[in-house]
Short mmCIF file of C-alpha atoms in Angstrom, two decimals:
data_model
loop_
_atom_site.label_atom_id
_atom_site.label_comp_id
_atom_site.label_asym_id
_atom_site.label_seq_id
_atom_site.Cartn_x
_atom_site.Cartn_y
_atom_site.Cartn_z
CA MET A 40 -9.82 28.49 12.88
CA ASN A 41 -6.39 26.85 12.91
CA GLU A 42 -6.49 23.18 11.85
CA VAL A 43 -3.91 20.41 11.87
CA LEU A 44 -3.77 16.74 11.00
CA LEU A 45 -2.88 14.31 13.77
CA LEU A 46 -1.43 11.08 12.34
CA LYS A 47 -1.70 8.04 14.61
CA CYS A 48 1.14 5.54 14.24
CA GLY A 49 -0.23 2.17 15.42
CA GLU A 50 2.30 -0.60 15.90
CA LEU A 51 5.26 1.78 15.63
CA VAL A 52 4.75 2.65 19.30
CA LEU A 53 5.65 -0.98 20.16
CA LYS A 54 9.14 -0.77 18.65
CA GLY A 55 10.88 0.10 21.92
CA LEU A 56 14.39 1.45 21.45
CA ASN A 57 13.98 1.25 17.64
CA ARG A 58 10.87 3.43 17.59
CA GLY A 59 12.82 6.58 16.71
CA ARG A 60 14.18 4.99 13.55
CA PHE A 61 10.70 4.04 12.35
CA GLU A 62 9.28 7.47 13.22
CA ASP A 63 12.10 9.22 11.35
CA LYS A 64 11.39 7.08 8.31
CA LEU A 65 7.68 7.90 8.50
CA LEU A 66 8.36 11.63 8.94
CA ALA A 67 10.56 11.66 5.84
CA ILE A 68 7.90 9.84 3.80
CA VAL A 69 5.08 12.19 4.86
CA ARG A 70 7.18 15.28 4.11
CA ARG A 71 8.14 13.95 0.69
CA ARG A 72 4.58 12.95 -0.19
CA LEU A 73 3.16 16.34 0.84
CA ALA A 74 5.81 18.41 -0.92
CA ARG A 75 3.87 18.47 -4.20
CA LEU A 76 0.82 19.97 -2.49
CA GLY A 77 2.42 22.91 -0.73
CA GLN A 78 4.31 23.76 2.43
CA TYR A 79 3.62 21.83 5.63
CA GLU A 80 5.37 21.61 8.96
CA VAL A 81 5.61 17.94 9.90
CA TYR A 82 6.96 16.75 13.24
CA ALA A 83 6.45 14.03 15.85
CA ILE A 84 5.64 14.29 19.56
CA GLN A 85 4.52 11.46 21.84
CA SER A 86 4.04 8.90 19.02
CA THR A 87 1.79 11.22 17.04
CA LEU A 88 2.78 13.01 13.82
CA TYR A 89 1.57 16.58 13.38
CA VAL A 90 0.92 18.05 9.94
CA GLU A 91 0.46 21.83 10.03
CA PRO A 92 -0.43 23.53 6.71
CA GLN A 93 1.58 26.68 5.98
CA GLU A 94 0.72 29.62 3.72
CA GLY A 95 -2.65 28.30 2.56
CA ALA A 96 -1.56 24.74 1.78
CA PRO A 97 -4.70 22.57 1.41
CA ILE A 98 -5.58 20.42 4.40
CA GLU A 99 -8.18 18.22 2.65
CA ALA A 100 -5.70 17.15 -0.05
CA ALA A 101 -3.09 16.51 2.63
CA LEU A 102 -5.55 14.27 4.49
CA GLU A 103 -6.13 12.21 1.33
CA VAL A 104 -2.38 11.74 0.90
CA CYS A 105 -1.67 10.92 4.54
CA ARG A 106 -4.38 8.30 4.85
CA LYS A 107 -2.60 6.26 2.15
CA VAL A 108 0.81 6.38 3.82
CA PHE A 109 1.83 3.03 5.31
CA GLY A 110 2.56 3.38 9.01
CA VAL A 111 -0.41 5.70 9.62
CA VAL A 112 -3.39 3.90 11.19
CA ALA A 113 -5.65 6.96 11.46
CA VAL A 114 -5.76 10.59 10.37
CA CYS A 115 -7.59 13.09 12.59
CA ARG A 116 -8.48 16.52 11.23
CA ALA A 117 -8.49 18.67 14.36
CA ALA A 118 -8.94 22.23 15.56
CA VAL A 119 -6.16 23.70 17.69
CA CYS A 120 -7.09 25.47 20.93
CA GLN A 121 -5.47 26.74 24.09
CA LYS A 122 -5.06 24.50 27.10
CA ASN A 123 -7.93 25.82 29.19
CA MET A 124 -11.47 24.50 29.45
CA GLU A 125 -13.10 27.71 28.30
CA ASP A 126 -11.26 27.68 24.96
CA ILE A 127 -11.60 23.90 24.56
CA CYS A 128 -15.38 24.06 25.08
CA SER A 129 -15.93 27.09 22.85
CA THR A 130 -13.75 25.55 20.11
CA ALA A 131 -15.72 22.31 20.25
CA VAL A 132 -19.05 24.15 19.97
CA GLU A 133 -17.90 26.25 17.01
CA TYR A 134 -15.65 23.78 15.14
CA LEU A 135 -18.11 20.88 15.30
CA LYS A 136 -21.17 22.96 14.45
CA GLU A 137 -22.12 21.21 11.20
CA THR A 138 -21.36 17.76 12.59
CA MET A 139 -23.45 18.28 15.72
CA LYS A 140 -26.39 19.82 13.87
CA SER A 141 -26.78 16.69 11.77
CA ALA A 142 -26.19 14.23 14.63
CA ALA A 143 -28.79 12.76 16.98
CA THR A 144 -26.48 11.08 19.51
CA PHE A 145 -22.90 11.66 20.59
CA ARG A 146 -20.28 10.82 23.15
CA CYS A 147 -17.11 12.58 24.25
CA GLN A 148 -13.74 10.96 24.79
CA ALA A 149 -10.77 12.83 26.22
CA LYS A 150 -7.08 12.01 26.43
CA ARG A 151 -4.80 13.98 28.73
CA SER A 152 -1.17 13.48 27.70
CA ASP A 153 -0.13 16.50 29.79
CA LYS A 154 -0.59 15.20 33.33
CA LYS A 155 -0.13 18.71 34.72
CA PHE A 156 -3.49 19.74 33.26
CA PRO A 157 -5.82 20.34 36.24
CA LEU A 158 -8.72 18.16 35.04
CA LYS A 159 -8.58 14.43 34.42
CA SER A 160 -9.80 12.86 31.18
CA PRO A 161 -13.35 11.98 32.38
CA GLU A 162 -13.79 15.53 33.70
CA ILE A 163 -12.64 17.05 30.41
CA ALA A 164 -15.10 14.87 28.49
CA ARG A 165 -17.91 15.76 30.93
CA ASP A 166 -17.37 19.53 30.57
CA VAL A 167 -17.12 19.45 26.78
CA GLY A 168 -20.20 17.23 26.56
CA GLY A 169 -22.11 19.68 28.74
CA ALA A 170 -21.12 22.60 26.50
CA LEU A 171 -22.25 20.73 23.39
CA LEU A 172 -25.59 19.79 24.97
CA ALA A 173 -26.18 23.41 25.96
CA ALA A 174 -25.40 24.60 22.42
CA TYR A 175 -27.28 21.82 20.64
CA PRO A 176 -30.23 20.76 22.85
CA HIS A 177 -31.54 18.23 20.31
CA LEU A 178 -28.54 15.98 21.05
CA LYS A 179 -28.58 12.98 23.34
CA VAL A 180 -25.60 11.36 25.00
CA GLN A 181 -25.16 7.69 24.07
CA MET A 182 -22.11 5.88 25.38
CA ASP A 183 -22.38 2.81 23.13
CA GLY A 184 -23.03 3.13 19.41
CA ALA A 185 -23.21 6.93 19.34
CA GLN A 186 -23.66 8.49 15.93
CA THR A 187 -20.81 10.95 16.54
CA GLU A 188 -17.71 10.66 18.70
CA VAL A 189 -16.07 13.87 19.85
CA HIS A 190 -12.41 13.61 20.78
CA ILE A 191 -10.40 16.00 22.94
CA GLU A 192 -6.65 15.61 23.29
CA VAL A 193 -4.70 17.74 25.76
CA ARG A 194 -1.05 17.59 24.74
CA ASP A 195 2.19 19.32 25.58
CA LYS A 196 1.61 22.73 23.94
CA ASN A 197 -2.00 22.78 22.81
CA ALA A 198 -5.32 21.01 23.03
CA PHE A 199 -7.08 19.53 20.01
CA VAL A 200 -10.74 18.88 19.22
CA TYR A 201 -12.01 16.64 16.43
CA ALA A 202 -14.78 14.32 15.38
CA GLN A 203 -13.28 13.22 12.07
CA ARG A 204 -11.07 10.14 12.45
CA ILE A 205 -10.24 8.63 9.06
CA LYS A 206 -8.85 5.10 8.87
CA GLY A 207 -5.30 5.03 7.53
CA ALA A 208 -3.41 2.42 5.54
CA GLY A 209 -1.79 0.96 8.66
CA GLY A 210 1.25 -1.28 8.54
CA MET A 211 4.83 -0.02 8.66
CA PRO A 212 6.64 2.81 6.85
CA THR A 213 7.74 2.05 3.31
CA GLY A 214 11.37 0.94 3.22
CA SER A 215 11.64 0.25 6.94
CA ASN A 216 12.00 -3.49 6.24
CA GLY A 217 14.01 -3.39 3.02
CA LYS A 218 13.18 -3.60 -0.68
CA ALA A 219 11.66 -6.32 -2.85
CA LEU A 220 10.79 -6.83 -6.52
CA LEU A 221 7.16 -7.47 -7.48
CA LEU A 222 6.32 -9.58 -10.53
CA LEU A 223 3.54 -7.34 -11.87
CA SER A 224 1.40 -9.09 -14.45
CA GLY A 225 -1.44 -6.62 -14.90
CA GLY A 226 -4.07 -8.94 -13.41
CA ILE A 227 -5.91 -8.79 -10.09
CA ASP A 228 -3.54 -10.77 -7.86
CA SER A 229 -0.10 -9.19 -8.27
CA PRO A 230 -1.05 -5.58 -7.34
CA VAL A 231 -2.74 -6.96 -4.22
CA ALA A 232 0.40 -8.93 -3.34
CA GLY A 233 2.52 -5.80 -3.83
CA TYR A 234 0.20 -3.75 -1.64
CA MET A 235 0.23 -6.36 1.12
CA MET A 236 4.02 -6.56 1.27
CA ALA A 237 4.48 -2.79 0.97
CA LYS A 238 2.18 -2.52 3.97
CA ARG A 239 4.74 -4.54 5.92
CA GLY A 240 7.42 -1.95 5.25
CA LEU A 241 8.93 -3.07 1.95
CA GLU A 242 9.96 -0.59 -0.71
CA LEU A 243 8.67 -1.87 -4.06
CA GLU A 244 10.23 -2.20 -7.46
CA ALA A 245 8.40 -4.13 -10.15
CA VAL A 246 9.16 -6.21 -13.20
CA HIS A 247 6.65 -6.58 -16.02
CA PHE A 248 7.04 -9.00 -18.93
CA PHE A 249 5.56 -8.04 -22.30
CA SER A 250 5.39 -10.01 -25.56
CA TYR A 251 4.85 -7.60 -28.43
CA PRO A 252 3.15 -8.20 -30.87
CA TYR A 253 1.31 -10.97 -28.99
CA THR A 254 0.46 -8.45 -26.27
CA SER A 255 -0.51 -4.85 -26.95
CA GLU A 256 0.88 -1.52 -25.82
CA GLN A 257 -2.36 -1.12 -23.83
CA ALA A 258 -1.46 -4.21 -21.78
CA LYS A 259 1.88 -2.67 -20.86
CA GLU A 260 0.25 0.68 -20.02
CA LYS A 261 -2.29 -1.15 -17.85
CA ALA A 262 0.55 -2.59 -15.75
CA LEU A 263 2.12 0.87 -15.46
CA ASN A 264 -1.20 2.30 -14.28
CA LEU A 265 -1.35 -0.37 -11.59
CA ALA A 266 2.17 0.59 -10.52
CA ARG A 267 1.07 4.25 -10.32
CA LEU A 268 -1.81 3.18 -8.12
CA LEU A 269 0.56 1.30 -5.81
CA ALA A 270 2.73 4.42 -5.74
CA GLU A 271 -0.15 6.28 -4.07
CA TYR A 272 0.45 4.04 -1.06
CA CYS A 273 4.17 3.33 -1.09
CA GLY A 274 5.75 6.18 -3.01
CA ARG A 275 7.48 5.91 -6.36
CA VAL A 276 7.74 2.49 -8.01
CA ARG A 277 10.28 1.65 -10.70
CA VAL A 278 8.87 -0.75 -13.29
CA HIS A 279 11.38 -2.77 -15.29
CA ALA A 280 9.64 -3.80 -18.53
CA VAL A 281 11.22 -6.96 -19.97
CA PRO A 282 10.74 -8.10 -23.59
CA PHE A 283 9.65 -11.73 -23.42
CA THR A 284 8.61 -12.55 -26.99
CA GLN A 285 11.80 -14.35 -28.03
CA ILE A 286 11.74 -16.57 -24.95
CA GLN A 287 8.11 -17.58 -25.49
CA ASP A 288 8.73 -18.27 -29.20
CA GLN A 289 11.69 -20.52 -28.39
CA ILE A 290 9.72 -22.43 -25.74
CA ARG A 291 6.86 -22.94 -28.22
CA ARG A 292 9.18 -24.23 -30.96
CA SER A 293 11.36 -26.48 -28.84
CA CYS A 294 9.59 -27.73 -25.73
CA GLN A 295 6.87 -30.08 -24.60
CA GLN A 296 3.54 -28.26 -24.80
CA ASP A 297 2.10 -29.21 -21.42
CA LEU A 298 5.16 -27.65 -19.72
CA PHE A 299 4.99 -24.29 -21.54
CA THR A 300 3.57 -22.45 -18.54
CA VAL A 301 5.98 -23.73 -15.92
CA LEU A 302 8.96 -23.18 -18.27
CA MET A 303 7.81 -19.63 -18.89
CA ARG A 304 7.41 -19.03 -15.14
CA ARG A 305 10.92 -20.31 -14.49
CA PHE A 306 12.36 -17.88 -17.03
CA MET A 307 10.43 -15.07 -15.37
CA MET A 308 11.84 -15.99 -11.97
CA LYS A 309 15.40 -16.18 -13.30
CA ILE A 310 15.14 -12.78 -14.98
CA ALA A 311 13.33 -11.24 -12.02
CA GLU A 312 16.11 -12.43 -9.73
CA ARG A 313 18.75 -10.74 -11.88
CA VAL A 314 16.80 -7.50 -11.95
CA ALA A 315 16.25 -7.75 -8.19
CA ARG A 316 19.94 -8.25 -7.41
CA ARG A 317 20.90 -5.40 -9.72
CA GLN A 318 18.45 -3.09 -7.90
CA GLY A 319 19.44 -4.18 -4.40
CA CYS A 320 16.21 -6.08 -3.66
CA GLY A 321 16.27 -8.80 -1.03
CA ALA A 322 13.26 -10.83 -2.20
CA LEU A 323 10.75 -11.41 -4.98
CA ILE A 324 6.97 -10.96 -4.58
CA THR A 325 4.33 -12.84 -6.57
CA GLY A 326 0.54 -12.92 -6.48
CA GLU A 327 0.25 -16.70 -6.51
CA SER A 328 -2.64 -18.35 -4.67
CA LEU A 329 -2.37 -22.08 -4.03
CA GLY A 330 -4.38 -24.10 -6.54
CA GLN A 331 -5.89 -21.12 -8.34
CA VAL A 332 -4.47 -22.12 -11.76
CA ALA A 333 -2.30 -24.91 -13.14
CA SER A 334 0.96 -23.04 -12.52
CA GLN A 335 0.03 -22.52 -8.85
CA THR A 336 -0.26 -26.09 -7.66
CA MET A 337 2.15 -27.06 -4.90
CA GLU A 338 4.25 -29.07 -7.36
CA ALA A 339 4.37 -26.28 -9.95
CA ILE A 340 5.30 -23.70 -7.33
CA GLY A 341 8.10 -25.99 -6.14
CA VAL A 342 9.52 -26.29 -9.65
CA THR A 343 9.21 -22.53 -10.16
CA ASN A 344 10.92 -21.83 -6.83
CA ALA A 345 13.89 -23.96 -7.85
CA ALA A 346 14.69 -21.44 -10.61
CA CYS A 347 15.95 -18.79 -8.18
CA SER A 348 17.75 -18.48 -4.85
CA LEU A 349 16.20 -15.26 -3.52
CA PRO A 350 13.29 -15.62 -1.05
CA VAL A 351 9.90 -15.51 -2.79
CA LEU A 352 7.14 -13.80 -0.80
CA ARG A 353 3.58 -14.91 -1.63
CA PRO A 354 1.21 -13.00 0.65
CA ALA A 355 -1.91 -14.21 -1.20
CA ILE A 356 -0.95 -17.89 -1.14
CA GLY A 357 -3.71 -18.90 1.32
CA MET A 358 -6.42 -16.53 0.05
CA ASP A 359 -9.33 -17.36 -2.22
CA LYS A 360 -10.28 -15.20 -5.19
CA GLU A 361 -13.06 -13.37 -3.36
CA GLU A 362 -10.64 -12.26 -0.64
CA ILE A 363 -8.13 -11.05 -3.21
CA VAL A 364 -10.82 -9.19 -5.17
CA ALA A 365 -12.03 -7.51 -1.97
CA ILE A 366 -8.57 -6.04 -1.35
CA SER A 367 -8.25 -5.10 -5.02
CA ARG A 368 -11.47 -3.12 -4.77
CA GLN A 369 -10.41 -1.58 -1.45
CA ILE A 370 -7.21 -0.14 -2.93
CA GLY A 371 -8.88 0.95 -6.15
CA ALA A 372 -7.07 -1.49 -8.46
CA PHE A 373 -9.91 -3.77 -9.53
CA GLU A 374 -11.36 -1.75 -12.42
CA THR A 375 -7.91 -1.37 -13.98
CA SER A 376 -6.97 -5.01 -13.39
CA ILE A 377 -10.00 -6.34 -15.29
CA LEU A 378 -9.44 -4.24 -18.41
CA PRO A 379 -9.46 -6.69 -21.36
CA TYR A 380 -5.77 -6.41 -22.32
CA GLU A 381 -4.07 -9.80 -22.09
CA ASP A 382 -0.61 -10.08 -20.57
CA CYS A 383 2.11 -12.47 -21.71
CA CYS A 384 1.07 -15.13 -19.17
CA THR A 385 -1.89 -15.94 -21.43
CA VAL A 386 0.20 -16.29 -24.61
CA PHE A 387 0.55 -19.88 -25.89
CA THR A 388 -1.32 -21.31 -22.90
CA PRO A 389 -1.41 -25.10 -23.37
CA ARG A 390 -4.80 -26.78 -23.59
CA HIS A 391 -3.83 -29.32 -20.93
CA PRO A 392 -1.06 -27.83 -18.76
CA GLN A 393 0.91 -30.13 -16.47
CA THR A 394 -0.35 -29.60 -12.90
CA LYS A 395 2.20 -31.87 -11.22
CA PRO A 396 5.42 -31.22 -13.09
CA LYS A 397 8.62 -32.99 -12.11
CA LEU A 398 11.76 -30.88 -11.82
CA GLU A 399 13.84 -33.46 -13.72
CA ALA A 400 11.47 -33.36 -16.70
CA VAL A 401 11.38 -29.56 -16.69
CA LEU A 402 15.17 -29.32 -16.56
CA ALA A 403 15.38 -31.74 -19.50
CA GLU A 404 13.11 -29.47 -21.53
CA GLU A 405 15.12 -26.40 -20.52
CA GLY A 406 18.22 -28.20 -21.78
CA LYS A 407 16.85 -27.82 -25.31
CA LEU A 408 17.16 -24.03 -25.01
CA ASP A 409 20.00 -21.53 -24.79
CA VAL A 410 18.77 -20.39 -21.39
CA GLU A 411 21.64 -18.02 -20.61
CA GLY A 412 21.61 -16.47 -24.07
CA LEU A 413 17.85 -15.85 -23.96
CA ILE A 414 18.09 -14.31 -20.50
CA GLN A 415 20.95 -12.00 -21.50
CA GLU A 416 19.07 -10.89 -24.61
CA ALA A 417 15.98 -10.10 -22.51
CA MET A 418 18.07 -8.21 -19.94
CA GLN A 419 19.59 -6.05 -22.66
CA GLY A 420 16.11 -4.95 -23.71
CA VAL A 421 14.88 -3.94 -20.24
CA GLU A 422 13.22 -0.53 -20.12
CA THR A 423 12.83 1.16 -16.71
CA ILE A 424 9.85 3.49 -16.09
CA LEU A 425 9.52 5.50 -12.90
CA CYS A 426 5.92 5.68 -11.63
CA ARG A 427 5.20 8.40 -9.07
CA PRO A 428 2.13 9.12 -6.91
CA GLY A 429 -0.18 11.70 -8.40
CA GLU A 430 0.82 11.06 -12.02
#
């Protein structure tokens, strides 16, 4: 039986005259993401994307890929049938055999996009429901809270029958709203922040700071694995690995101990901004949550913000840890994020960090350092790693 995937596009249908641009972006992303699996015909009609496997290309693997594509709110694995009630009913009975055998209650919902079709949506649902009851007499119709929902869509060329509607990633197509640079630490918060902003249509690049020998190669690889996980949702992610050891050593030798953390964060923001501008990114993304640690008080965030001029997006700023962890688990990042490999943010952490730093005091401490020289040295050591989905 011929099967296709129907990809539902959610808020893209509200884009009015700009909808075509968003759909074209989404089509290009789906085609690119499926290319490694085989050959698929991908096209859009009436705000739905169709994915038709060609020459034995796997449909199950394609479903797994498509459900992680931002801009897709649902993926429906459907049987294709002719636009007449006899074929629609017989297809439903045969295609949904295993589903209906294991179900106790069901309901039918029909959508008639082709208004020339002789039956209206309630009549289509009634006839298909009657065919299923005749074939599977143990079933009962239940309009609210049914165990199984059968969907029939009558469209321009064909009709489609399905009961499998998988929730998609939602949001907007990657890159439709520009590009931003994620400060990727390797902890729980920053991958969640990257995911949340990618869901709003941002293409991601990432910067990761490492302090060998204070941090291990495993800590760096952990961050790269998190970037590969994000790539499953938003496509390839370039990670710019920045050597940070010299900067941290100079801060430790020269500066007031209780300001170590905020000074380090300011260097990170300055370097991240340079990487972002070089890569054509319009904003920075961090995983900061207000009050979670000493460097994330309102005062500390203000001092950190003053280190750069690009917008800084903080999607987790009003979330508590449980909410962040829930998203981390949802996207499959949590188990990697909690691996016991410390990142450079934990190196030389002061015993009593300043929670309400003053910008004037921080600038005075920075004046003890060759800020520009340290930044240029770090930039010269940047290594760029391309992380792709499926690696």
